[in-house]
Every structure is written in structure tokens, then in C-alpha cells.
mmCIF file of C-alpha atoms in Angstrom:
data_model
loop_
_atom_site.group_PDB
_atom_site.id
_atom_site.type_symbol
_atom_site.label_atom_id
_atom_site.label_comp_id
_atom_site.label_asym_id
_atom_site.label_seq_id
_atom_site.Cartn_x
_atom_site.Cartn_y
_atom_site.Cartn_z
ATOM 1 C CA UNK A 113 26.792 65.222 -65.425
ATOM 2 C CA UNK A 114 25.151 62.520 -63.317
ATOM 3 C CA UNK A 115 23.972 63.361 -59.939
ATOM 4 C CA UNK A 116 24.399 60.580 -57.561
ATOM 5 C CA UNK A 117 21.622 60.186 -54.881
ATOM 6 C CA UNK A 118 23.073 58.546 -51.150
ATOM 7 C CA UNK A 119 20.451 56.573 -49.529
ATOM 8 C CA UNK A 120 19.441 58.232 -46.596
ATOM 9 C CA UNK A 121 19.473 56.663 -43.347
ATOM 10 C CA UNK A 122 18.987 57.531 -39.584
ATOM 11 C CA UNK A 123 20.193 56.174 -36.431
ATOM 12 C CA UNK A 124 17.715 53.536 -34.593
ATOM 13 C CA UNK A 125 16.787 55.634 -31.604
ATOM 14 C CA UNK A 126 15.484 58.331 -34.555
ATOM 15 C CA UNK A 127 13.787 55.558 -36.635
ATOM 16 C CA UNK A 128 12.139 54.126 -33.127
ATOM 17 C CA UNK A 129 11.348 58.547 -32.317
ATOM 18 C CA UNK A 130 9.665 58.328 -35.806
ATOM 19 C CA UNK A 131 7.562 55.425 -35.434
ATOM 20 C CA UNK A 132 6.489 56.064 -32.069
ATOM 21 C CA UNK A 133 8.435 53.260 -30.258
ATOM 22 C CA UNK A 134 10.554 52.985 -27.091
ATOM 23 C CA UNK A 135 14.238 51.783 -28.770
ATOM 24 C CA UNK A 136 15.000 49.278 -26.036
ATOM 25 C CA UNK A 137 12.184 47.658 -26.637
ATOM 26 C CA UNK A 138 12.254 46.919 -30.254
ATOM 27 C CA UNK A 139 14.377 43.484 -31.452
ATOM 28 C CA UNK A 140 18.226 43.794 -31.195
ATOM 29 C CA UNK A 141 18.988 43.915 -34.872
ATOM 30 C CA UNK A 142 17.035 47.212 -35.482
ATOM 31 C CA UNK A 143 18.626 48.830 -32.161
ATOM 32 C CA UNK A 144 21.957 47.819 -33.429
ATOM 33 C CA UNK A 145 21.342 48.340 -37.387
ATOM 34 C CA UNK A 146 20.860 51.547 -39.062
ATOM 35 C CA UNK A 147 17.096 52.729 -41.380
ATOM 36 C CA UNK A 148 16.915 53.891 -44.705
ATOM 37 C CA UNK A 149 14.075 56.452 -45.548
ATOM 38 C CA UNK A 150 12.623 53.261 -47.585
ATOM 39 C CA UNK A 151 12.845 51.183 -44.852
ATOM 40 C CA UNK A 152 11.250 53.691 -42.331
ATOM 41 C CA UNK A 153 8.301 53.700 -45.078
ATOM 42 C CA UNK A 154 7.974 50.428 -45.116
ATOM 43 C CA UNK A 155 7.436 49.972 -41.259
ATOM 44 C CA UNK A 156 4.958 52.634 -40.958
ATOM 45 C CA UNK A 157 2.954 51.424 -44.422
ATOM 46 C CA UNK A 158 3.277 47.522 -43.341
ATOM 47 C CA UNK A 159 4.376 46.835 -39.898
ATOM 48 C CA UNK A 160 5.657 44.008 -38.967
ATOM 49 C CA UNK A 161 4.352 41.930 -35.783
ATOM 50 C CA UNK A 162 6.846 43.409 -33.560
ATOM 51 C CA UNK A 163 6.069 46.745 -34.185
ATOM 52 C CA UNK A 164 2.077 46.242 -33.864
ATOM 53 C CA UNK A 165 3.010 44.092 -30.872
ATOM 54 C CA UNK A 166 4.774 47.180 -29.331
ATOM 55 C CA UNK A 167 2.525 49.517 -30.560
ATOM 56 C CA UNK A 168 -0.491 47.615 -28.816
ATOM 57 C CA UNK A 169 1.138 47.201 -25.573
ATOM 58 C CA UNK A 170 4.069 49.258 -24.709
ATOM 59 C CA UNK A 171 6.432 49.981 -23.394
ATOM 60 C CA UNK A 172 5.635 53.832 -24.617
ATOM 61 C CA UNK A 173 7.908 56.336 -24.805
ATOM 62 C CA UNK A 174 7.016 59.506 -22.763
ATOM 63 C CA UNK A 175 5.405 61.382 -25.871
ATOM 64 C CA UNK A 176 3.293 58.446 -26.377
ATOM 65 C CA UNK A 177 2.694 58.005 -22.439
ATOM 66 C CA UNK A 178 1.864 61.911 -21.986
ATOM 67 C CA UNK A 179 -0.840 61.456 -25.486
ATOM 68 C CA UNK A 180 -2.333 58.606 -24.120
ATOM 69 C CA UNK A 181 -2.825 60.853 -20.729
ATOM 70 C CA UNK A 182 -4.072 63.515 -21.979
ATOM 71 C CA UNK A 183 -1.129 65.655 -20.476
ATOM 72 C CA UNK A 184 2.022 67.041 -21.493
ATOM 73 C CA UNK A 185 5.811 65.379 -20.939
ATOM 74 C CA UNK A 186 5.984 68.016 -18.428
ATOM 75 C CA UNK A 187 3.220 67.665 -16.727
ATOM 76 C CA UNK A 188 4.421 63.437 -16.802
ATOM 77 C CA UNK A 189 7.433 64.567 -15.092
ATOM 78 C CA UNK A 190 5.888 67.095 -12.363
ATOM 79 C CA UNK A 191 3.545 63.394 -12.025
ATOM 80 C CA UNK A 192 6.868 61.286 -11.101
ATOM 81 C CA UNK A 193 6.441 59.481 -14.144
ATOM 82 C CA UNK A 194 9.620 59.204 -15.846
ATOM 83 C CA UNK A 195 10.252 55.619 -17.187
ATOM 84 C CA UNK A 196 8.163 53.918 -20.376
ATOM 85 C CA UNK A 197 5.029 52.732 -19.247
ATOM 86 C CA UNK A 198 2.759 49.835 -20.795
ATOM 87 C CA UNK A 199 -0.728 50.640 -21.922
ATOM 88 C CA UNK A 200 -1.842 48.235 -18.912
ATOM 89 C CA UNK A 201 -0.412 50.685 -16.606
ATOM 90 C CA UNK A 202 -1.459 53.454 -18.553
ATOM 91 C CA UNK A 203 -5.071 52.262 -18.058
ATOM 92 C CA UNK A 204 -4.561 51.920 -14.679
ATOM 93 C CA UNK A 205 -3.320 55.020 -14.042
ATOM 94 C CA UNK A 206 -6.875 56.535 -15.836
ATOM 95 C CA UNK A 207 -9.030 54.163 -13.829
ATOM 96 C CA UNK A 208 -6.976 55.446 -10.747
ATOM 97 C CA UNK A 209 -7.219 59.239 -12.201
ATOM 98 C CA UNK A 210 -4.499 60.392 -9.059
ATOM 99 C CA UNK A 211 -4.666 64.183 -7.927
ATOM 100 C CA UNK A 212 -1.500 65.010 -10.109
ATOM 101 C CA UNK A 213 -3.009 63.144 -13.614
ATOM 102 C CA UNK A 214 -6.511 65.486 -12.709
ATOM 103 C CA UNK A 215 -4.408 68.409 -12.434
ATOM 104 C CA UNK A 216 -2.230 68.370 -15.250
ATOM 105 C CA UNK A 217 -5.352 67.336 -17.291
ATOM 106 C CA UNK A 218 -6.785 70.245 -16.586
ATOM 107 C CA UNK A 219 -3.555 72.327 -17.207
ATOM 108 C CA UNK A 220 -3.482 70.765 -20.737
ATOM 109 C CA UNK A 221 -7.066 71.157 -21.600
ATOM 110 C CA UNK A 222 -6.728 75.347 -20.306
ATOM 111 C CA UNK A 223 -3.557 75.409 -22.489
ATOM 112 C CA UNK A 224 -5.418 73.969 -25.628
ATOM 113 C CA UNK A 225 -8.413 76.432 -25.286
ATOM 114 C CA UNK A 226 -5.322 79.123 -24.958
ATOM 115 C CA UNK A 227 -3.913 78.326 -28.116
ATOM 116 C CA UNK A 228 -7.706 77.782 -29.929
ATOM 117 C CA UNK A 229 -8.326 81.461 -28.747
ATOM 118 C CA UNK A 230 -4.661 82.554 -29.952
ATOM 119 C CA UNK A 231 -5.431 81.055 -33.709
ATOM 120 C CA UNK A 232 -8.723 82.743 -33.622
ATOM 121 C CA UNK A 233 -7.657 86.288 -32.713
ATOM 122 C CA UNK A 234 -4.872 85.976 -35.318
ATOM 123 C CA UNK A 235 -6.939 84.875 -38.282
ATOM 124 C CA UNK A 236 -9.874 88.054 -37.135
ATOM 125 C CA UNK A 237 -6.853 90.383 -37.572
ATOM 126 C CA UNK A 238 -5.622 88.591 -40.389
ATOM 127 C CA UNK A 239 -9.891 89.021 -42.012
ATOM 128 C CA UNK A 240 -10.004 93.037 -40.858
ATOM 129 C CA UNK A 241 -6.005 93.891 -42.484
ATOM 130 C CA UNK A 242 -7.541 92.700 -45.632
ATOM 131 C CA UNK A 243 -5.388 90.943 -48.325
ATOM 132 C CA UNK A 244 -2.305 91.945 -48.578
ATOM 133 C CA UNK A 245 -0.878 94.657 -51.000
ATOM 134 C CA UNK A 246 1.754 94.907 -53.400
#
């Protein structure tokens, strides 16, 4: 018996998730087409000027926005920012570091050392149980 393999594909606002794009901003025949795995691979191994374009310049999505910030999408939102933002603006929010982007910096970088302490007290009680037994 043959098995017979379906190529896998995604919707565009998934593909555009994946590749770290805001949808509305990438050319009408990808928002309105559908991407195979290959293609997907093929974007992220050799993109094509579009995609560098958008990459270089926006607009972001809010995962890439809140990255570039150093904060989280929450901390975006609790900032009023809720729309895609260019890296122009996102440079001059960071030259114009307001209260609210100081703030939830410093919210992120406590919840980072949080979760470095977290990992660290698991893996010493992971090193004193010892390996485990059968």
C-alpha cells in the first residue's frame, strides 16, 4: 500500500505570523494565496525583496514591535501602542525613551532575571535528587 503525502499549507496571516511580517503589508497575491511548507522554506532560506524590504522597515507586527522594545505585547498595550509600527518610529520611540517604555523595560528585564533564577533553582534540585532510578 502506497501512502499518499498532501502538501501542507497554511493560511497567509500564519505564513506572515511565521516569518515575522505584518499580513497587510505584504503584496496582495500572498495575502490572498495560500503557503506550502516548501514555500514557507523558501522565503525564510531566500527572501525575496519584499520580504527584506518589510523586514528592514516595517510595518512590525506587535511581537516584533514589543522585541525591538525590549518589552512585552503587554507591556506595548499598557504603552497605548496598539497598531504596527515602522522601525523609524520604533527608533524614535527609543531616542524618546517615554516614562511608560522605561517602565515596562524595567518590568521585562525583573521578569527575565525571575525566570534565570527559576531555571537555576530547578536544575540545583535537579543536581542534589541525583539521576533518576529505575
Amino acid at each position: 500500500m502506497k501512502s499518499h503525502q498532501t502538501t501542507q499549507t497554511m493560511k497567509p496571516a500564519t505564513a506572515a505570523k511565521k516569518l515575522g511580517v505584518y499580513l497587510e503589508a505584504t503584496p496582495t497575491e500572498f495575502q490572498e494565496g495560500v503557503v506550502s511548507r516548501a514555500e514557507l522554506a523558501a522565503l525564510q532560506a531566500d527572501p525575496p525583496e519584499w520580504l527584506r524590504e518589510l523586514r528592514r522597515t516595517g510595518p512590525h507586527p506587535r511581537p516584533v514591535v514589543a522585541a525591538k522594545l525590549g518589552v512585552s505585547i503587554s507591556g506595548l498595550a499598557r504603552g497605548g501602542i496598539t497598531e504596527p509600527l515602522t522601525t523609524e518610529q520604533i527608533e524614535a520611540l527609543k531616542a524618546e525613551s517615554p516614562e511608560w517604555l522605561v517602565r515596562e523595560r524595567t518590568v521585562q528585564a525583573e521578569v527575565r532575571k525571575e525566570a534565570v533564577r527559576i531555571k537555576e533553582k530547578n536544575a540545583e534540585r535537579a543536581e542534589q535528587s541525583g539521576p533518576p532510578r529505575d
